[in-house]
Structures are given as C-alpha cells and as structure tokens.
Amino acid sequence: MEFDFDAAVIGAGAVGLATGNALAQRGHSVVVLEREAAIGQGVSSRNSEVIHAGLYYPTGSLKARLCVAGRRALYAFLEARHIPYRRCGKLVVATEDDQLPRLESILAQARANDVEGMEMISGAAAMALEPGLQARAALDSPESGVFDSHGYMLALRGEIEAAGGAVVCATPFERATPLEAGGFSIEAGGEAPTALTVRQLVLAAGLGAQAAAAVVEGFPAARIPPRHLGKGVYFRLSGRAPFSRLIYPPPIPGALGTHYRRDLGGQGVFGPDLAFVETEDYTVDPARAESFYAYIRRFWPGLPDGALSPDYAGLRPKIHGPGEPQPDFRLDTEADHGVPGLLAMFGIESPGLTSSLALGQTAAARLEGEADPY
Ligand SMILES: Cc1cc2nc3c(=O)[nH]c(=O)nc-3n(C[C@H](O)[C@H](O)[C@H](O)COP(=O)(O)OP(=O)(O)OC[C@H]3O[C@@H](n4cnc5c(N)ncnc54)[C@H](O)[C@@H]3O)c2cc1C
C-alpha cells in the first residue's frame, strides 16, 4: 500500500526532532506533528541546557550508553553547525568529609561508563580553579558543558526539512488506528484537522507520552507506565557570575540536585530542586529562595543576601514516584506493547537533552528491527 509518509513522529521537542532527523537521514519520508504553535515548547525549553558527561548512570543502561554517545555526537553536531556551546567542565564538590566516599563511587561509575578525563582533585586544587568555592575535594569532569538548545532544535528542524520531511505545528495527534496490511491511519486536530497514513509511528511526546499511547488502538493500558511530574525551579543570580565551570553537589535521590551554571549569556543560575506535583504548574514560589541560600552557601559561602530572584520552572516527565528507584529511559517496541511499527518513549527525563541524538538513532534502529547502535 502507498503511505502518505514512511514515518510520523509525535512531538517536536529535542528527542522527537532528533528521531525525525535520524529517520529522514535514512531516506524515509517523515512528518513530525507538534500540538504547540512552535517547536521545543515542552520539557526541552525548561531545563538546564547542560551537556552531561554521563557520570552517574548504571553501566550498560540506556541512560549511560546514550548519554555518553549522545554527548559526543552533540558536540560534533554543534561544532559543525556553529551553534553556541561551551565545554566549560564541571566540578562535583564534596563540602563535608562524609561526602568523600560518594565522590569515589561516582568516579568509579564514570570510569566504568567510559567517560573521558575524569579526575579526583583536592579541595585546594578545586578552590584554586574556582576562587570563592568551598570544597573538601571535587571530581573534575572536563567533558561537561552548556549549549543553546533552541539553536540545536532549529537546526534539527532545518535538516528534516532539507531531507524532504515536514514539521507541522499546532497539530495535536488525536488517534492512531493500526491498518490490516500494516502501518497506521492517524488523526490530528487543530485548526485544520487532518488524517494521514504512515508505515511507522514514534511517540516522543514528553509529558504527553501516556496520553498519546492511550489513543493508539491496541496499546495495552497495562503497558503504559504511570505519569509523575517532578517539578524543579530555578533562581537567577544578580551580579557577576562567580564560577566558569558547572558546580554540582553530589546527586540527591531522584535528581542530580540543585547546581550552579553560568549560562551562555554569562549569568549565574541555580537549580533545579525537586518536588513531586500533581498539576502542570510552572510558577516559581519566591519563598523557596530560603532553602536555595542555605544550600548554595555550603559550596559558595560568599553568596550575598538578596542576590537570587525567581527565574523559571521545569517538569520532569517521570515514570517513578517519590522514594522509588529511578528507572531507565523506555523506548518500547512491538515486543513490549504488541503493536507492530510503533516505538513509544517514556520517562525521557535528564539526561534526555544530552542523549537526544543517540536516542533518535536508537529509536530508528529499533523501528527497523536492528540491534541498538550503542
Ligand atoms: C528541570 C529540568 C532540567 C533538566 N536539565 C537537563 C540538562 O541539563 N541536560 C539534559 O540532558 N537533560 C535535562 N533535562 C531533561 C531534558 O530536558 C528532557 O529529557 C528532554 O528535553 C525531553 O525532550 P522530549 O523531546 O522527549 O520532550 P519535550 O521537549 O517535552 O517534547 C515533547 C513534545 O511533544 C508535544 N506533544 C505532547 N503531546 C502531543 C500530542 N498529542 N500531539 C502533538 N504533540 C504533542 C509537546 O508539546 C512537546 O513539544 C531536564 C529536565 C528538566 C525538567
């Protein structure tokens, strides 16, 4: 049968666009459907824009493999297309002696994950690199960085279109019905509701992943993971940014913890914290500043009173609740949900942005029944 497109990707965040591009570069005709009026308005626009080196994730997990491979591919992609980034490096700091074993175990994990250049340095060495810092010891991660995630997503969109694909905004995906001969008939709403047929379907819908899976006919409800929202807020620093490297304390359960970054505009930003919430609410409660001051002063005692102002918030698309272990990325195929030609992504929280190019390549390979490329 003749399909309108070889593949449809639902969601034009970093991961949907990277997947659309991976499929387009394989010679497939691709349409990316996005419900918002523009690309990159979801989780991909409310994060730290940090390129993670891949230190923390269990060796062999998708998060470990795709973060390391995705980070290497991302730097090459940004460099080749002149998209702003800074490979500024990161210090994971221990401010108390009882955190030192934690740094040792992160170092061992990072080395097992094949992360380049990792080194334990003394507190004195860390403080010499970043005057004003307070540290008993630190892990130096030279491959960590920050980048312009919107420039990146615009470039991905451009590449999909240059390969003959389409990225269509203001077009919410509403239903997919498997066809007898294979493939899907898809309905999308918006101002000009439309129907189209595709051979393959990818769900990369971020916070909308569960709702998107629920409208694919034949997708077993029991195979849709629970949806939890892990809210994180950021505070912006007025005045000069104190450090050039990223500064991270050791991770907290469920997240990497509130950290410092100097953004590409040269300003200091702190966040995100973690609170499980019930609704999609992006307000930043100024009262949370209190806990930020206390937390930050453990590694930067010089933080002046009144220097933090509320900035923005993001929601992590979690598939685990408070106190539960953090699961791996899920790129579910027919073997998981029983629907041929469908790849459904769930739980694409951090390091999803860093991993996006590798997530896209892995999704494309799995759709074609190939082994994982990384
Ligand atoms: C606070 C925070 C900090 C983070 N920091 C980092 C970091 O520093 N580094 C890092 O690597 N990762 C980080 N992450 C994770 C990273 O941001 C995400 O993993 C990544 O952006 C997810 O991209 P995505 O394309 O899957 O989701 P999204 O960007 O949310 O894209 C999904 C898209 O699908 C669309 N959509 C949903 N339903 C439908 C529908 N029915 N029809 C059509 N379109 C639909 C949405 O509108 C959205 O545009 C952070 C996340 C958070 C929340």
Coordinates of C-alpha atoms and ligand atoms in Angstrom, one line a residue:
M1 CA 0.0 0.0 0.0
E2 CA 1.0 3.6 -0.6
F3 CA 1.5 5.6 2.6
D4 CA 1.4 9.4 2.9
F5 CA 4.7 9.2 4.9
D6 CA 7.0 6.4 5.9
A7 CA 7.0 7.7 9.5
A8 CA 5.2 10.1 11.8
V9 CA 6.8 11.3 15.0
I10 CA 4.6 12.8 17.6
G11 CA 6.3 15.7 19.5
A12 CA 8.7 18.3 18.2
G13 CA 10.9 18.5 21.3
A14 CA 14.6 17.7 21.1
V15 CA 14.0 14.0 21.1
G16 CA 11.2 13.9 18.5
L17 CA 13.2 16.2 16.2
A18 CA 16.3 14.1 16.6
T19 CA 14.3 10.9 15.9
G20 CA 12.7 12.6 12.9
N21 CA 16.1 13.6 11.6
A22 CA 17.6 10.1 12.2
L23 CA 14.7 8.6 10.1
A24 CA 15.0 11.3 7.4
Q25 CA 18.7 10.7 7.1
R26 CA 17.9 7.0 6.5
G27 CA 15.9 8.2 3.4
H28 CA 12.5 7.9 5.0
S29 CA 9.8 10.5 4.3
V30 CA 9.0 11.9 7.8
V31 CA 6.3 14.1 9.3
V32 CA 6.7 15.5 12.8
L33 CA 3.4 16.5 14.4
E34 CA 3.5 19.1 17.3
R35 CA 0.5 20.3 19.2
E36 CA 2.0 23.7 20.2
A37 CA 2.3 26.6 17.9
A38 CA 6.1 26.2 17.7
I39 CA 8.8 23.6 18.2
G40 CA 10.6 23.0 21.5
Q41 CA 7.9 24.4 23.8
G42 CA 7.8 21.4 26.2
V43 CA 10.4 19.9 28.6
S44 CA 13.1 20.8 26.0
S45 CA 12.7 24.5 26.8
R46 CA 12.6 24.3 30.6
N47 CA 15.8 22.6 31.7
S48 CA 19.4 23.4 32.5
E49 CA 20.8 23.2 28.9
V50 CA 23.7 21.2 30.4
I51 CA 25.6 18.7 28.3
H52 CA 26.1 15.8 30.7
A53 CA 29.3 13.8 30.5
G54 CA 27.5 10.6 31.7
L55 CA 28.9 10.1 35.2
Y56 CA 26.0 8.8 37.3
Y57 CA 24.0 6.2 35.4
P58 CA 24.3 2.4 35.9
T59 CA 26.8 1.0 33.4
G60 CA 25.1 -0.6 30.4
S61 CA 21.8 1.2 31.0
L62 CA 20.3 3.2 28.1
K63 CA 21.0 6.4 30.2
A64 CA 24.7 5.6 30.5
R65 CA 25.2 4.5 26.9
L66 CA 23.0 7.1 25.2
C67 CA 24.3 10.0 27.4
V68 CA 28.0 9.2 26.5
A69 CA 27.3 8.6 22.8
G70 CA 24.8 11.4 22.6
R71 CA 27.2 13.9 24.2
R72 CA 30.0 13.0 21.8
A73 CA 27.6 13.3 18.8
L74 CA 26.0 16.6 20.2
Y75 CA 29.4 18.4 20.5
A76 CA 30.2 17.4 16.9
F77 CA 26.8 18.5 15.7
L78 CA 27.0 21.9 17.4
E79 CA 30.6 22.5 16.2
A80 CA 29.8 21.6 12.6
R81 CA 26.7 23.9 12.5
H82 CA 28.2 26.8 14.5
I83 CA 25.5 26.5 17.3
P84 CA 26.7 28.2 20.5
Y85 CA 28.1 25.9 23.2
R86 CA 30.8 26.0 25.9
R87 CA 32.6 22.8 27.0
C88 CA 33.2 24.5 30.4
G89 CA 33.7 21.4 32.5
K90 CA 32.1 20.6 35.8
L91 CA 33.2 20.1 39.4
V92 CA 31.2 17.7 41.6
V93 CA 32.1 19.1 45.0
A94 CA 32.1 17.5 48.4
T95 CA 31.7 20.1 51.1
E96 CA 31.8 17.6 54.0
D97 CA 34.1 14.7 54.7
D98 CA 31.2 12.3 54.8
Q99 CA 30.5 13.0 51.1
L100 CA 34.0 11.8 50.1
P101 CA 33.0 8.1 49.6
R102 CA 30.2 9.3 47.4
L103 CA 32.6 11.1 45.1
E104 CA 34.8 8.0 45.0
S105 CA 31.8 5.9 43.9
I106 CA 30.8 8.5 41.2
L107 CA 34.3 8.4 39.9
A108 CA 34.3 4.6 39.6
Q109 CA 30.9 4.8 37.9
A110 CA 32.0 7.4 35.5
R111 CA 35.1 5.4 34.5
A112 CA 33.1 2.3 34.1
N113 CA 30.8 4.3 31.8
D114 CA 33.8 5.3 29.6
V115 CA 33.6 9.0 30.5
E116 CA 36.8 10.7 29.4
G117 CA 39.2 12.7 31.5
M118 CA 37.6 12.2 35.0
E119 CA 39.8 13.0 37.9
M120 CA 39.5 13.4 41.7
I121 CA 41.2 16.7 42.8
S122 CA 41.8 18.1 46.3
G123 CA 39.7 20.8 47.8
A124 CA 42.7 23.2 47.5
A125 CA 43.0 22.4 43.8
A126 CA 39.3 22.9 43.2
M127 CA 39.4 26.2 45.1
A128 CA 42.4 27.3 43.0
L129 CA 40.5 26.6 39.8
E130 CA 37.4 28.4 41.0
P131 CA 38.2 31.0 43.7
G132 CA 35.4 31.6 46.1
L133 CA 34.4 27.9 46.0
Q134 CA 34.3 25.9 49.3
A135 CA 35.2 22.2 48.8
R136 CA 36.9 19.3 50.7
A137 CA 37.5 17.6 47.4
A138 CA 36.0 17.6 43.9
L139 CA 35.6 15.5 40.8
D140 CA 36.7 17.3 37.7
S141 CA 34.6 16.4 34.6
P142 CA 36.1 18.2 31.7
E143 CA 33.6 16.9 29.1
S144 CA 30.5 18.6 30.7
G145 CA 29.2 21.8 29.1
V146 CA 26.3 24.1 28.3
F147 CA 24.7 24.8 24.9
D148 CA 22.0 26.7 23.0
S149 CA 19.2 24.1 23.0
H150 CA 16.9 26.2 20.8
G151 CA 19.5 26.8 18.2
Y152 CA 20.0 23.0 18.2
M153 CA 16.3 22.2 17.7
L154 CA 16.0 24.8 14.9
A155 CA 19.0 23.1 13.2
L156 CA 17.3 19.7 13.5
R157 CA 14.1 21.0 12.1
G158 CA 16.1 22.5 9.2
E159 CA 17.8 19.1 8.5
I160 CA 14.5 17.3 8.5
E161 CA 13.0 19.8 6.0
A162 CA 16.2 19.8 3.8
A163 CA 15.8 16.0 3.6
G164 CA 12.2 16.4 2.3
G165 CA 10.4 15.9 5.7
A166 CA 7.8 18.1 7.3
V167 CA 7.5 19.6 10.9
V168 CA 3.9 20.6 11.4
C169 CA 3.0 22.7 14.5
A170 CA -0.4 23.5 16.0
T171 CA -1.4 19.9 15.1
P172 CA -2.3 17.7 18.1
F173 CA -2.1 14.0 17.5
E174 CA -5.5 12.5 18.5
R175 CA -5.7 8.9 17.4
A176 CA -3.8 6.1 15.6
T177 CA -5.5 3.0 14.2
P178 CA -3.4 0.1 13.0
L179 CA -4.2 -0.9 9.4
E180 CA -4.7 -4.5 8.5
A181 CA -1.9 -4.6 5.9
G182 CA 0.5 -2.8 8.4
G183 CA 1.0 0.8 9.2
F184 CA -1.4 3.3 10.8
S185 CA -4.1 5.7 10.0
I186 CA -3.5 8.8 12.0
E187 CA -5.9 11.6 13.0
A188 CA -4.7 15.0 14.1
G189 CA -6.7 18.0 15.3
G190 CA -6.0 21.8 15.3
E191 CA -7.5 24.4 13.1
A192 CA -7.3 22.2 10.0
P193 CA -8.0 18.6 11.3
T194 CA -6.2 16.1 9.1
A195 CA -5.9 12.3 8.6
L196 CA -2.9 10.6 7.1
T197 CA -1.4 7.1 6.7
V198 CA 2.1 6.1 7.8
R199 CA 4.1 2.9 7.9
Q200 CA 5.8 3.6 11.3
L201 CA 4.8 5.7 14.3
V202 CA 7.0 7.2 17.0
L203 CA 5.7 8.7 20.2
A204 CA 8.1 11.3 21.6
A205 CA 5.5 13.3 23.4
G206 CA 7.3 14.1 26.7
L207 CA 4.8 14.9 29.4
G208 CA 2.1 13.8 26.9
A209 CA 3.6 10.3 26.4
Q210 CA 1.0 8.4 28.4
A211 CA -1.9 10.3 26.8
A212 CA -0.5 9.7 23.3
A213 CA -0.1 5.9 23.9
A214 CA -3.6 5.7 25.3
V215 CA -5.1 6.8 21.9
V216 CA -3.2 4.2 19.9
E217 CA -5.7 1.5 19.2
G218 CA -4.5 -1.8 20.6
F219 CA -1.9 -0.3 23.0
P220 CA -2.5 -2.3 26.3
A221 CA -3.3 0.1 29.1
A222 CA -1.2 -2.1 31.4
R223 CA 1.9 -1.3 29.3
I224 CA 1.6 2.4 29.8
P225 CA 3.7 3.5 32.8
P226 CA 2.4 5.9 35.4
R227 CA 2.9 9.6 34.9
H228 CA 4.6 11.6 37.7
L229 CA 5.6 15.2 37.5
G230 CA 9.0 16.1 39.1
K231 CA 9.0 19.9 39.3
G232 CA 12.2 21.8 39.6
V233 CA 12.6 25.6 40.0
Y234 CA 15.5 27.9 39.2
F235 CA 16.8 31.2 40.7
R236 CA 18.9 33.7 38.9
L237 CA 21.8 35.5 40.4
S238 CA 22.1 39.2 40.1
G239 CA 25.7 40.5 39.7
R240 CA 28.8 38.8 38.4
A241 CA 28.7 35.0 37.9
P242 CA 31.2 33.6 40.4
F243 CA 32.5 30.5 38.6
S244 CA 33.1 29.5 35.0
R245 CA 32.6 25.7 35.5
L246 CA 29.4 24.0 36.4
I247 CA 29.3 23.3 40.1
Y248 CA 27.3 20.3 41.3
P249 CA 26.9 18.9 44.8
P250 CA 26.6 15.0 44.9
P251 CA 23.2 13.9 43.5
I252 CA 20.0 13.6 45.6
P253 CA 17.5 10.7 45.2
G254 CA 15.5 11.2 42.0
A255 CA 17.6 14.1 40.5
L256 CA 21.1 15.5 40.1
G257 CA 20.4 18.2 42.6
T258 CA 20.5 22.0 42.6
H259 CA 23.6 23.1 40.8
Y260 CA 25.2 26.3 39.5
R261 CA 25.8 27.1 35.9
R262 CA 27.0 30.2 34.0
D263 CA 24.6 30.4 31.1
L264 CA 25.7 31.3 27.6
G265 CA 24.7 34.9 28.3
G266 CA 27.2 35.0 31.2
Q267 CA 24.7 35.0 34.1
G268 CA 24.7 32.7 37.1
V269 CA 21.7 30.4 37.5
F270 CA 20.9 27.9 40.4
G271 CA 18.5 25.0 40.2
P272 CA 16.6 22.8 39.8
D273 CA 15.3 21.4 43.1
L274 CA 12.8 18.5 43.1
A275 CA 9.2 18.4 44.2
F276 CA 6.6 15.9 43.1
V277 CA 3.5 17.8 42.0
E278 CA 0.0 16.8 40.7
T279 CA -0.6 19.5 38.0
E280 CA 1.4 21.2 35.2
D281 CA 2.2 24.4 37.0
Y282 CA 5.3 26.5 36.1
T283 CA 5.1 29.1 38.8
V284 CA 8.2 29.7 41.0
D285 CA 7.4 30.3 44.6
P286 CA 9.8 33.1 45.8
A287 CA 9.7 31.6 49.3
R288 CA 11.8 28.6 48.0
A289 CA 14.7 31.1 47.9
E290 CA 15.3 30.5 51.6
S291 CA 16.3 26.8 51.1
F292 CA 18.4 27.8 48.0
Y293 CA 20.5 30.3 50.0
A294 CA 21.3 27.7 52.7
Y295 CA 22.1 25.0 50.1
I296 CA 24.3 27.2 47.9
R297 CA 26.3 28.7 50.8
R298 CA 27.6 25.2 51.6
F299 CA 29.8 25.4 48.4
W300 CA 29.7 29.2 47.9
P301 CA 29.8 31.0 51.3
G302 CA 30.1 34.3 49.5
L303 CA 26.6 34.3 48.1
P304 CA 25.3 37.8 49.0
D305 CA 21.9 38.3 50.7
G306 CA 19.1 39.3 48.3
A307 CA 21.1 38.2 45.2
L308 CA 18.6 35.5 44.0
S309 CA 15.4 36.1 42.1
P310 CA 12.9 33.6 40.9
D311 CA 13.5 32.5 37.3
Y312 CA 11.7 29.6 35.7
A313 CA 10.4 26.1 36.4
G314 CA 10.5 22.8 34.6
L315 CA 8.6 19.5 34.9
R316 CA 10.5 16.2 34.7
P317 CA 8.4 13.5 32.8
K318 CA 8.9 10.9 35.5
I319 CA 7.6 7.3 35.5
H320 CA 8.5 6.7 39.1
G321 CA 7.1 8.2 42.3
P322 CA 8.8 9.7 45.3
G323 CA 11.1 7.2 47.0
E324 CA 11.0 4.7 44.1
P325 CA 14.2 3.9 42.2
Q326 CA 14.8 6.0 39.1
P327 CA 14.1 3.8 36.1
D328 CA 15.9 3.8 32.7
F329 CA 14.7 5.5 29.5
R330 CA 12.0 3.4 27.9
L331 CA 12.0 3.0 24.1
D332 CA 9.2 0.4 23.8
T333 CA 8.7 -1.6 20.6
E334 CA 6.3 -4.3 19.5
A335 CA 8.0 -6.8 21.9
D336 CA 6.9 -4.6 24.8
H337 CA 3.4 -3.4 23.7
G338 CA 2.4 -5.7 20.9
V339 CA 1.7 -3.0 18.2
P340 CA 3.9 -3.5 15.1
G341 CA 5.5 -0.4 13.6
L342 CA 5.2 1.6 16.8
L343 CA 8.0 2.9 19.0
A344 CA 6.9 4.6 22.3
M345 CA 9.2 6.6 24.5
F346 CA 8.5 7.1 28.2
G347 CA 10.4 8.6 31.1
I348 CA 12.7 10.7 28.9
E349 CA 13.9 13.0 31.7
S350 CA 17.5 14.0 32.3
P351 CA 19.9 13.3 30.5
G352 CA 17.4 13.3 27.6
L353 CA 18.6 16.5 26.0
T354 CA 22.2 15.4 26.0
S355 CA 21.2 12.0 24.8
S356 CA 18.8 13.2 22.1
L357 CA 20.9 12.4 19.0
A358 CA 21.6 8.9 20.3
L359 CA 18.0 8.4 21.4
G360 CA 17.0 9.3 17.9
Q361 CA 19.5 6.8 16.3
T362 CA 18.4 4.1 18.7
A363 CA 14.7 4.7 18.1
A364 CA 15.3 4.5 14.3
A365 CA 17.3 1.3 14.6
R366 CA 14.7 -0.4 16.9
L367 CA 11.9 0.5 14.5
E368 CA 13.8 -1.3 11.7
G369 CA 14.5 -4.3 13.9
E370 CA 18.2 -3.7 14.1
A371 CA 20.5 -4.0 17.2
D372 CA 21.0 -0.9 19.3
P373 CA 23.8 1.2 17.8
Y374 CA 25.5 2.0 21.1
Ligands
LIG1 C1 14.1 20.9 35.3 C2 14.8 20.0 34.2 C3 16.2 20.1 34.0 C4 16.8 19.3 33.0 N1 18.1 19.5 32.7 C5 18.7 18.8 31.7 C6 20.0 19.0 31.4 O1 20.6 20.0 31.9 N2 20.6 18.2 30.4 C7 19.9 17.2 29.9 O2 20.5 16.5 29.1 N3 18.6 17.0 30.1 C8 18.0 17.8 31.0 N4 16.6 17.6 31.3 C9 15.9 16.6 30.6 C10 15.5 17.1 29.2 O3 15.1 18.4 29.2 C11 14.5 16.2 28.6 O4 14.9 14.8 28.7 C12 14.2 16.5 27.1 O5 14.1 17.8 26.8 C13 13.0 15.7 26.7 O6 12.7 16.0 25.3 P1 11.4 15.4 24.6 O7 11.5 15.8 23.2 O8 11.3 14.0 25.0 O9 10.2 16.1 25.3 P2 9.6 17.6 25.0 O10 10.6 18.6 24.8 O11 8.6 17.8 26.1 O12 8.8 17.3 23.7 C14 7.6 16.6 23.6 C15 6.7 17.4 22.7 O13 5.5 16.6 22.4 C16 4.5 17.5 22.2 N5 3.2 16.8 22.4 C17 2.7 16.2 23.5 N6 1.6 15.6 23.2 C18 1.3 15.8 21.9 C19 0.3 15.4 21.0 N7 -0.8 14.7 21.5 N8 0.3 15.8 19.8 C20 1.4 16.5 19.3 N9 2.4 16.9 20.1 C21 2.4 16.5 21.4 C22 4.7 18.6 23.3 O14 4.0 19.8 23.1 C23 6.2 18.7 23.3 O15 6.6 19.8 22.4 C24 16.0 18.4 32.3 C25 14.6 18.3 32.5 C26 14.0 19.1 33.5 C27 12.5 19.0 33.7

